[in-house]
Coordinates of C-alpha atoms in Angstrom, one line a residue:
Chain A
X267 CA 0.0 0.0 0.0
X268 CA 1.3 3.4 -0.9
X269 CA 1.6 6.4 1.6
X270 CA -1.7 7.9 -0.6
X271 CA -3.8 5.0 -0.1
X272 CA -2.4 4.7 3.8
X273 CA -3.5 8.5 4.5
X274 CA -6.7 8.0 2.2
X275 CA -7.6 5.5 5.0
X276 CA -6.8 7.2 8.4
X277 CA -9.9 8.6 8.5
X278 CA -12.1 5.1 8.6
X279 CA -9.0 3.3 10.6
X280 CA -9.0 6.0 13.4
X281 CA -12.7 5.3 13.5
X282 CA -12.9 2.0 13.6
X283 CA -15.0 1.9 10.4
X284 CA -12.2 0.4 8.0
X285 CA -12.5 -3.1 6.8
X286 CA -9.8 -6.2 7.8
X287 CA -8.0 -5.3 4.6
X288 CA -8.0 -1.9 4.9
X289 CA -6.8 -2.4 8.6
X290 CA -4.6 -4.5 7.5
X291 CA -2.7 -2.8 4.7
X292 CA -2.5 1.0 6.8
X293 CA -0.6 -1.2 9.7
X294 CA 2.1 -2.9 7.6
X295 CA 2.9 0.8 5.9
X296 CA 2.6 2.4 8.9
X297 CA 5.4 -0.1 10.8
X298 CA 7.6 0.3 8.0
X299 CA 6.8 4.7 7.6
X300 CA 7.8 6.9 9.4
X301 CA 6.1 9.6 7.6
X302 CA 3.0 8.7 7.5
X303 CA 3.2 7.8 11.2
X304 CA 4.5 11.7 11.9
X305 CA 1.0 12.4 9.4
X306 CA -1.0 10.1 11.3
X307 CA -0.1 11.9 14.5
X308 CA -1.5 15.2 13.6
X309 CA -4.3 13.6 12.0
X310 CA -5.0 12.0 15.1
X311 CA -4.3 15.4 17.1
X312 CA -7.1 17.3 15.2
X313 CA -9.7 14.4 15.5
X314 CA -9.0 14.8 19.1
X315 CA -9.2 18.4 19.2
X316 CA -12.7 18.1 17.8
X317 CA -14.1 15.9 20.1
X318 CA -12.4 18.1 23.0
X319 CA -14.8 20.8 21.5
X320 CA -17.0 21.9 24.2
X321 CA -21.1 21.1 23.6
X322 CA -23.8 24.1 22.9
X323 CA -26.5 24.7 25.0
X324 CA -29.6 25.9 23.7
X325 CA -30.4 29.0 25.1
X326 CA -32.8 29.5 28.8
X327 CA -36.1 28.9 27.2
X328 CA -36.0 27.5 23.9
X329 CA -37.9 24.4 25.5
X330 CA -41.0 26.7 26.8
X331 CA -40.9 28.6 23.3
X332 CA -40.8 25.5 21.0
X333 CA -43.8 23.8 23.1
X334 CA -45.4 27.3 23.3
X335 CA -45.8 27.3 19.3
X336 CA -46.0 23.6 18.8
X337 CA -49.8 23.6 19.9
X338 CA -51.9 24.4 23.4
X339 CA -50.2 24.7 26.4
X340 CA -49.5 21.7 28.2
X341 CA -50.2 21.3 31.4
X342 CA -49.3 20.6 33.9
X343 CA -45.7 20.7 32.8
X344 CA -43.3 17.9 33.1
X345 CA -42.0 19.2 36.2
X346 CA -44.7 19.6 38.1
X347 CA -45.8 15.8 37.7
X348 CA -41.8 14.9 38.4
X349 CA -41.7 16.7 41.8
X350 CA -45.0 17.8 43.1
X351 CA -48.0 15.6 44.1
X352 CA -51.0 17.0 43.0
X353 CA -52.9 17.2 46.3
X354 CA -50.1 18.9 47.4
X355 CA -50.5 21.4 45.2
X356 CA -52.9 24.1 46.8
X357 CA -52.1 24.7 50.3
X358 CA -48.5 25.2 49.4
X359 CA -49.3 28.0 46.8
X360 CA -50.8 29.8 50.0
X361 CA -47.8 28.6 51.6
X362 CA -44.8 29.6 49.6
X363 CA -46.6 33.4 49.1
X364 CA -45.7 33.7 53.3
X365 CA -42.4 32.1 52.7
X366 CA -41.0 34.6 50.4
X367 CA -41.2 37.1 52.5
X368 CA -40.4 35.0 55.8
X369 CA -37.1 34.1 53.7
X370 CA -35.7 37.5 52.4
X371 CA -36.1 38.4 56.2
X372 CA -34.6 35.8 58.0
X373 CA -31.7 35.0 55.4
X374 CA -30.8 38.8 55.6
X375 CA -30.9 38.8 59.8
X376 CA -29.3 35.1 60.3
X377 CA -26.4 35.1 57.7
X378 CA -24.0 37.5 57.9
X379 CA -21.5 36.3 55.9
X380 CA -24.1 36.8 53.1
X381 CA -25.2 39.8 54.0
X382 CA -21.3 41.2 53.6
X383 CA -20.6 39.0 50.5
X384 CA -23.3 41.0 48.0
X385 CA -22.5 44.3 47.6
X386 CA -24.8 47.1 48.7
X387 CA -26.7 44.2 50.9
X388 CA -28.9 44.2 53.2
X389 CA -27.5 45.7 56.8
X390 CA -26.8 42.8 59.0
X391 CA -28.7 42.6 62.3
X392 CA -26.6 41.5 65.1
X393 CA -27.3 38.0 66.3
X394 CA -28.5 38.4 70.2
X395 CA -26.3 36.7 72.5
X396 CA -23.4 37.3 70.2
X397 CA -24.5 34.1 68.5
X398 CA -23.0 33.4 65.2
X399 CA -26.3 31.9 63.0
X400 CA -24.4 31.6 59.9
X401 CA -22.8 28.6 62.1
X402 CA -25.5 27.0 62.6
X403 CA -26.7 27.8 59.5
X404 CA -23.6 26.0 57.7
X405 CA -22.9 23.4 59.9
X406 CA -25.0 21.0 58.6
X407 CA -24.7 21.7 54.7
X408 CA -21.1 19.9 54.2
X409 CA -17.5 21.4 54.0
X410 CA -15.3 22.8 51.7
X411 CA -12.6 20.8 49.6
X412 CA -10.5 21.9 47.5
X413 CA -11.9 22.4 43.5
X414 CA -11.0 20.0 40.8
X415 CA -9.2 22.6 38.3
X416 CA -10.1 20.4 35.0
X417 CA -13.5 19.7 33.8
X418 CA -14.8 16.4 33.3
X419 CA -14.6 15.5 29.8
X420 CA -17.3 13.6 28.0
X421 CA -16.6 11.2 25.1
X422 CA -18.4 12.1 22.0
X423 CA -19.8 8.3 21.6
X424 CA -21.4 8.7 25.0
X425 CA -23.4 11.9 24.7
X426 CA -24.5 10.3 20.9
X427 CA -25.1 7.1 22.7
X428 CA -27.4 8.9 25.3
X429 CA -29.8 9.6 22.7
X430 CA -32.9 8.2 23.6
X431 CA -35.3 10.2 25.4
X432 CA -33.8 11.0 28.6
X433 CA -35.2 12.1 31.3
X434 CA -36.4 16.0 32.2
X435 CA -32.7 17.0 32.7
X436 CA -32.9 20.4 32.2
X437 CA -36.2 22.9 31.2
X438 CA -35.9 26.7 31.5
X439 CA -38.3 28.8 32.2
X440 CA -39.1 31.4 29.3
X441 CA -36.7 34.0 30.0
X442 CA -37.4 36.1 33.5
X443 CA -36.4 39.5 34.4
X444 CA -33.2 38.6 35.1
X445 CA -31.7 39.8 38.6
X446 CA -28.1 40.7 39.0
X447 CA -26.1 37.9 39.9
X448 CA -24.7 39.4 42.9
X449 CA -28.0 40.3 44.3
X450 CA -28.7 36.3 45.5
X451 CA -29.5 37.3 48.9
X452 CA -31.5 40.2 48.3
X453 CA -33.6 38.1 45.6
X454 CA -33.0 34.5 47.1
X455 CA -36.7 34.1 47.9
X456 CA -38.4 35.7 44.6
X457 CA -39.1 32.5 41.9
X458 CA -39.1 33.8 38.1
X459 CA -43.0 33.3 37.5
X460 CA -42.3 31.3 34.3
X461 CA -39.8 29.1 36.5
X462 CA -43.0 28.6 39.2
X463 CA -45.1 27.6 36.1
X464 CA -42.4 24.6 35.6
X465 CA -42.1 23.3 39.1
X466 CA -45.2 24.2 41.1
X467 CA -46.0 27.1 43.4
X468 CA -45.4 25.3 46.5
X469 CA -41.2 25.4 45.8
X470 CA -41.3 29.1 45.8
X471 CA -39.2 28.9 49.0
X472 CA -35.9 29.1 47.3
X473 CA -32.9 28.2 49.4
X474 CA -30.0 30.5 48.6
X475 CA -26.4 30.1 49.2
X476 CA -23.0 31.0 47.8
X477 CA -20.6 28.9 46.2
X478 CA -17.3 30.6 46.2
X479 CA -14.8 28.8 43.8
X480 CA -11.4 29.4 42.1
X481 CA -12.9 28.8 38.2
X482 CA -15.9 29.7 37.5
X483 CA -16.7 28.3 34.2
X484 CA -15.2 25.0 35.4
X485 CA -17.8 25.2 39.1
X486 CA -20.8 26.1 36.1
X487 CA -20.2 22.6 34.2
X488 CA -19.7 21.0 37.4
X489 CA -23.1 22.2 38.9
X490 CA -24.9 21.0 35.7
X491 CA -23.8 17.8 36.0
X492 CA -24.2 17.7 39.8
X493 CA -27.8 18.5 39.2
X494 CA -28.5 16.0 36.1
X495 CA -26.8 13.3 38.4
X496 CA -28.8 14.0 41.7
X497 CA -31.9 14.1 38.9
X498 CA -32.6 17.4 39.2
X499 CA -33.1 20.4 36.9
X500 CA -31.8 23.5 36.7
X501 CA -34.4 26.5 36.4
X502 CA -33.1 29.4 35.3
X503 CA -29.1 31.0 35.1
X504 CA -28.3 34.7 35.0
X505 CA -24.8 35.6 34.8
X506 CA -22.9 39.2 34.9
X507 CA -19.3 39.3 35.5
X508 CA -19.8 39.5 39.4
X509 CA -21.3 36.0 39.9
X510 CA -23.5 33.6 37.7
X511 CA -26.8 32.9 39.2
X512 CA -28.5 29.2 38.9
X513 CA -31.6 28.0 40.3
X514 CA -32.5 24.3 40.5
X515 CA -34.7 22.1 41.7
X516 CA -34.0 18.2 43.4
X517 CA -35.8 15.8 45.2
X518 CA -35.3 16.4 48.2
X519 CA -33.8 13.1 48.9
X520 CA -30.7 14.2 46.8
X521 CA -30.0 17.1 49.0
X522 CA -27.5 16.0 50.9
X523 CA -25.6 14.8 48.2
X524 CA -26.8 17.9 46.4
X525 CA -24.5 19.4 49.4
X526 CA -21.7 17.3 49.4
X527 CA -21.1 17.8 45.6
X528 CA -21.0 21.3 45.8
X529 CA -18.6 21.0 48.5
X530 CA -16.5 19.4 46.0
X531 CA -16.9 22.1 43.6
X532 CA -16.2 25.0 46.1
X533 CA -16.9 26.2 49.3
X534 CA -20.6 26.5 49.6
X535 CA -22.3 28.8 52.4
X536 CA -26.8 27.8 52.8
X537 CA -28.8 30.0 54.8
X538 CA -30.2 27.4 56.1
X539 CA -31.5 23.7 55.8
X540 CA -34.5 22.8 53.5
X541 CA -37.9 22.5 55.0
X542 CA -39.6 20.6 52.7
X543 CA -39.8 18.4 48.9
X544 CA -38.8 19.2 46.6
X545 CA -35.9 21.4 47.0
X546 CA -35.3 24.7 45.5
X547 CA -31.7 26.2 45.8
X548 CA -30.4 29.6 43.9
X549 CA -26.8 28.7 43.5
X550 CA -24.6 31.9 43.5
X551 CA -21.6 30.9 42.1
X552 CA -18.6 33.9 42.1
X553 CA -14.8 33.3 42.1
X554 CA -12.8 33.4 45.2
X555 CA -10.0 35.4 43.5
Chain B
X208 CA -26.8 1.3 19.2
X209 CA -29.7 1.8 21.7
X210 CA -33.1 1.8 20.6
X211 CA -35.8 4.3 21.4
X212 CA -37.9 3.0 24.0
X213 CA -41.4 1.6 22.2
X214 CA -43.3 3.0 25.1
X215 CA -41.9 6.5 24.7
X216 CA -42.4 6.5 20.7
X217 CA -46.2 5.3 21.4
X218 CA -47.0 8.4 23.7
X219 CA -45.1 10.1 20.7
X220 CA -47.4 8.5 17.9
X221 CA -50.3 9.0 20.2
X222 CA -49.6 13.1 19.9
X223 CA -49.1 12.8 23.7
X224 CA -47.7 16.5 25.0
X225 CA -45.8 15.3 27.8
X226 CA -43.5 13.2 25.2
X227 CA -43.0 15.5 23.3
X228 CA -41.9 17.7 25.9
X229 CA -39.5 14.9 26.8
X230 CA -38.3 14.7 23.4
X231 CA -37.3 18.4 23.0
X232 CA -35.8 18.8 26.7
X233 CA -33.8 15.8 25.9
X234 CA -32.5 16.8 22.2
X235 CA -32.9 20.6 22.6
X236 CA -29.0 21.0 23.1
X237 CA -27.7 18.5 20.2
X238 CA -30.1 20.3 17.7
X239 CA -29.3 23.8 18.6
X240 CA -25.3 22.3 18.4
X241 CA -25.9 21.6 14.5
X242 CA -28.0 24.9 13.8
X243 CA -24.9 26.9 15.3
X244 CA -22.2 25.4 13.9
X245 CA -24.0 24.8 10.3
X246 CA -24.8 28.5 10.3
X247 CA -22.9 30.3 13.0
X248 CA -25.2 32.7 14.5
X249 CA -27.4 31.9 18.1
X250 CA -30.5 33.8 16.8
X251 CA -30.8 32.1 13.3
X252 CA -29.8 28.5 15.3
X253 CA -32.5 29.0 17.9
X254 CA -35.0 29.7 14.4
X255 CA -34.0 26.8 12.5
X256 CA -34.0 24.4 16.2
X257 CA -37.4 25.3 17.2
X258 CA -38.6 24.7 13.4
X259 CA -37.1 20.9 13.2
X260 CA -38.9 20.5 17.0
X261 CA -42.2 21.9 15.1
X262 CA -41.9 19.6 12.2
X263 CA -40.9 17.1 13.8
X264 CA -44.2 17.6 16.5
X265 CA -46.3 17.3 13.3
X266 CA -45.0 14.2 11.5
X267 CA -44.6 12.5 14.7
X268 CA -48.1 10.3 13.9
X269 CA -46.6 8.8 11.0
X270 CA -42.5 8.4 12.4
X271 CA -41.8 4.4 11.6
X272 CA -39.1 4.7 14.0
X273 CA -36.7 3.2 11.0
X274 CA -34.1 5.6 12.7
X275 CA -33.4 7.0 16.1
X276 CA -35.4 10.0 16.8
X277 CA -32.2 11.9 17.7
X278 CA -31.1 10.4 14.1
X279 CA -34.2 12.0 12.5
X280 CA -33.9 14.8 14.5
X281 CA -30.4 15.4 13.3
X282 CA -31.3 14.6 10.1
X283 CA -34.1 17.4 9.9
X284 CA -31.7 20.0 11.2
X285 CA -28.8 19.0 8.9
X286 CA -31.4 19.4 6.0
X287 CA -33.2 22.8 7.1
X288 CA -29.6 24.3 7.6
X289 CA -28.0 23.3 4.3
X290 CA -31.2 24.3 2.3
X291 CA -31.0 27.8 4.1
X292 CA -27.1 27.8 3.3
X293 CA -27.7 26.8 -0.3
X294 CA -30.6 29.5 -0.4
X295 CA -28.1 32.9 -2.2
X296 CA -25.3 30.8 -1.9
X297 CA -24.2 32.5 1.2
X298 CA -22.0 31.3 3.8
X299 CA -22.0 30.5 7.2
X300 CA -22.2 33.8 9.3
X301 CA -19.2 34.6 11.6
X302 CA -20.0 37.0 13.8
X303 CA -17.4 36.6 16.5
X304 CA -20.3 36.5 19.0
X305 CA -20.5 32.8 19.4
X306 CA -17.3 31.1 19.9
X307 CA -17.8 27.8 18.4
X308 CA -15.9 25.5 18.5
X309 CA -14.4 26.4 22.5
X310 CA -11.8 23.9 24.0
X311 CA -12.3 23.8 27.7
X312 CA -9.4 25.4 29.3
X313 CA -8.8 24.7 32.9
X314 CA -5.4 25.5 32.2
X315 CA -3.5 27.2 35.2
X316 CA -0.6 28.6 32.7
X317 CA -1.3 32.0 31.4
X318 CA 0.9 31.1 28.6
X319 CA -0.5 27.5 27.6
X320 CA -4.0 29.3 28.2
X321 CA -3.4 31.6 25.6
X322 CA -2.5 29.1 23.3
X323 CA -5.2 27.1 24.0
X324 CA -7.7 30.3 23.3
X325 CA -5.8 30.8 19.7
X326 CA -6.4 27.0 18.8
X327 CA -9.9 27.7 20.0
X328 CA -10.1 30.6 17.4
X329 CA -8.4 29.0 14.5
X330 CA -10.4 25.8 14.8
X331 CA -13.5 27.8 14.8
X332 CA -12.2 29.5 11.6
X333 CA -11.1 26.0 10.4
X334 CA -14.9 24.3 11.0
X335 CA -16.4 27.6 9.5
X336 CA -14.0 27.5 6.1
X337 CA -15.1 24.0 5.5
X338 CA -17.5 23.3 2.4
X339 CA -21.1 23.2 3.8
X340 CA -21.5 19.5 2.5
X341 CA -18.3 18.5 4.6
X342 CA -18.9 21.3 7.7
X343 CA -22.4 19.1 8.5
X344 CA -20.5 15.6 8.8
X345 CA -17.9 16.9 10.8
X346 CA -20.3 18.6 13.2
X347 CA -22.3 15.3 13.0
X348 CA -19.2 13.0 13.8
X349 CA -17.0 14.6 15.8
X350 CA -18.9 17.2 17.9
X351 CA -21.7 15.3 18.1
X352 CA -20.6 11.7 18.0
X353 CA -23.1 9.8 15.4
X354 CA -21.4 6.5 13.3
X355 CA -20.8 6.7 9.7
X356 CA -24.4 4.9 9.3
X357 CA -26.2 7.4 11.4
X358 CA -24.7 10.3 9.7
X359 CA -25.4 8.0 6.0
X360 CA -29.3 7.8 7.1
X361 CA -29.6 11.2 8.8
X362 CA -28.7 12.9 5.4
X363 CA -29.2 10.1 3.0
X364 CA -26.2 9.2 1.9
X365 CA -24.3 6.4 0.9
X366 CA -21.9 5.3 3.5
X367 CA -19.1 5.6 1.4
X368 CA -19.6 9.4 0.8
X369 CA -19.6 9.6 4.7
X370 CA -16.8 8.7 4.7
X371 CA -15.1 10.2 2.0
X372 CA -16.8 13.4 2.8
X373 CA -15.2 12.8 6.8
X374 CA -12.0 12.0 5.6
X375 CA -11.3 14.9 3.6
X376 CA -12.9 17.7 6.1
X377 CA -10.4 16.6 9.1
X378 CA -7.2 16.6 6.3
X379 CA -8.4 19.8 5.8
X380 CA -8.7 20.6 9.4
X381 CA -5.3 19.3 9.9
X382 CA -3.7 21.3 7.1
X383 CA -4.7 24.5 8.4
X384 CA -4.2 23.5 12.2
X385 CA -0.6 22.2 11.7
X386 CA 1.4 25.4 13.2
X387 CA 0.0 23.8 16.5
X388 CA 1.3 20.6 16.4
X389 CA 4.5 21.0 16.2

């Protein structure tokens, strides 16, 4: 086999996809040439860097807009039936309407440490007693460990291979007014009304925290995976260069791993524990540096 | 190759909204992938993604599931982007808004970070010079991972043009990325 025929083939070999022959023939030239093993190299080398090419992401909302002009509404929405019983439904509308305001109150008072990590936030009150909530508040949400500084990578094959219809990983809500990213705290109880048509009134409580890490586009992949692992979904993300802003949604049962992943990813600071299923956390995520 | 589930495609046939919801929270990413890097801009990709979801929603009664859905579904985008590109023979746009083709960095070294960022940009320029006929197997194959006979039924072609097609869009690739691997 010639050196043309060899490099003709590189393309099917690398993949797999030539025949015995083929296979053959490119092995016997390639022991005996050198060349075309310094040419298979960098053939090699760009395959890879393709497949190293990070994936798109539709844009928040394209979901909600596609089945918004595919026909009439549908509801309830996938979320809803995922995460919400239906007789539960009703009495936690009521519910959540109190807890929003509860929430942007007590969050303010009890954490300090969030109160001083948003600029222009809310005046902290001082604890009586000297007490130091955020303790409490922190103790039992996991520790920090040190961040993983490369991203995960995921063959090709396996994202092709995951074709079939998975389950709800991800829906966005149709583009909400979005808040500043550094405003978590201020904001941490206020659902985006197109993310409450997803998920159900009664999660309105959202659970803010910070999550302060050393790369930021790295903790963002990280988080999305966290959350499609745990079988959760992420809501809605708003990002400006202070600190990107994600809210999600998990069964409640994954919280504590919810938790411990984060703590993985960076040092992550909760107001408080969750009170109820399913969970709703706003995830501030801003670099350390 | 995993097949679709025959309950899922039933609720599907059956014009049932909660699959189809499924189906476009599940494929929503992979199709808007092919609609940006087939014609380069995010507003023109989120048009031409929503319209293979909406055609797709109304032939769904009559899909023999001969292919995957994700298949067909790649195979209606690669369709509606080339007939848009082939429409005024114009090219894919290149706006410089949308970086895409991005190599994650996670690279500590200002210096081999930097690198990295050029070999983001040239690739990107590389993917974007290709021949629209080539560009749409390589986005297929390598950024989005389909074999030679999904790509051959998602664009009817012979398998053998595949992989002609394949073969000469990476030498191409490779020509014009060499300067970085040396």
């Amino acid at each position: 086999m010639s050196c043309q025929d060899t490099r003709e083939l590189f393309s099917a070999w690398v993949d797999g996809e030539a025949t015995p022959a083929e296979r053959a023939g490119v092995e016997e030239h390639l022991r005996a040439c050198a060349d075309c093993r310094r040419e298979l190299d960098r053939f090699r080398r760009t395959v890879a860097l393709l497949s190293a090419v990070e994936p798109a992401r539709a844009p928040a909302g394209f979901a909600e807009r596609v089945l918004a002009r595919a026909g009439p509404a549908p509801r309830p929405r996938l979320l809803e039936r995922v995460f919400l019983p239906l007789g539960a439904k009703l009495p936690l509308h009521a519910a959540a309407i109190v807890m929003v305001g509860v929430l942007i109150a007590s969050v303010v008072r009890e954490t300090p440490e969030l109160s001083r990590a948003v600029p222009g936030g809310a005046p902290r009150a001082a604890a009586p007693g000297g007490a130091r909530p955020v303790e409490r508040a922190t103790s039992g949400v996991g520790r920090v460990l040190p961040e993983a500084t490369h991203a995960p990578t995921r063959p090709r094959a396996a994202r092709a291979a995951s074709a079939p219809p998975e389950p709800a990983r991800r829906a966005e809500p149709a583009a909400p007014a979005a808040p500043r990213a550094g405003d978590f705290m201020a904001k941490g109880a206020a659902a985006p009304a197109a993310s409450r048509s997803m998920t159900g009134e009664s999660t309105a409580a959202v659970l803010p925290g910070l999550l302060t890490v050393r790369d930021r586009a790295y903790a963002r992949r990280a988080l999305a995976e966290l959350v499609a692992r745990l079988g959760g979904a992420e809501l809605s993300e708003h990002s400006d260069e202070e600190a990107v802003v994600v809210e999600v949604v998990l069964p409640a049962a994954a919280y504590a791993e919810f938790v411990r992943g984060l703590g993985r990813i960076g040092t992550w600071t909760a107001a408080r524990e969750p009170g109820g299923a399913p969970v709703r956390v706003r995830v501030t995520l801003k670099s350390s540096g | 190759m995993d097949a679709d589930p025959p309950e899922f495609l039933r609720r599907l046939r059956a014009g049932e909204v909660r699959a189809f919801e499924e189906l476009v929270i599940a494929h929503q990413h992979r199709v808007f992938g092919v609609a940006l890097r087939m014609l380069g801009g995010a507003a023109e990709a989120e048009e031409v993604a929503q319209e293979v979801f909406l055609r797709a929603h109304r032939a769904l009664a009559g899909f023999r599931g001969e292919a995957k859905l994700s298949t067909w579904l790649y195979g209606i985008a690669a369709r509606l982007c080339l007939n848009r590109l082939a429409s005024g023979g114009r090219r894919m746009v290149c706006d410089g808004e949308e970086m895409l083709a991005r190599i994650p960095s996670g690279e500590a070294d200002p210096a081999t970070s930097l690198e990295r960022s050029e070999l983001s940009t040239a690739l990107h320029q590389a993917i974007a010079e290709l021949p629209d006929d080539r560009r749409v197997i390589v986005v297929l194959r390598d950024l989005e991972g389909l074999s030679y006979a999904e790509i051959a039924r998602a664009l009817e072609l012979e398998p053998g043009t595949v992989r002609s097609r394949l073969h000469r869009a990476r030498m191409d690739l490779k020509d014009k990325l060499e300067r970085f691997f040396s």
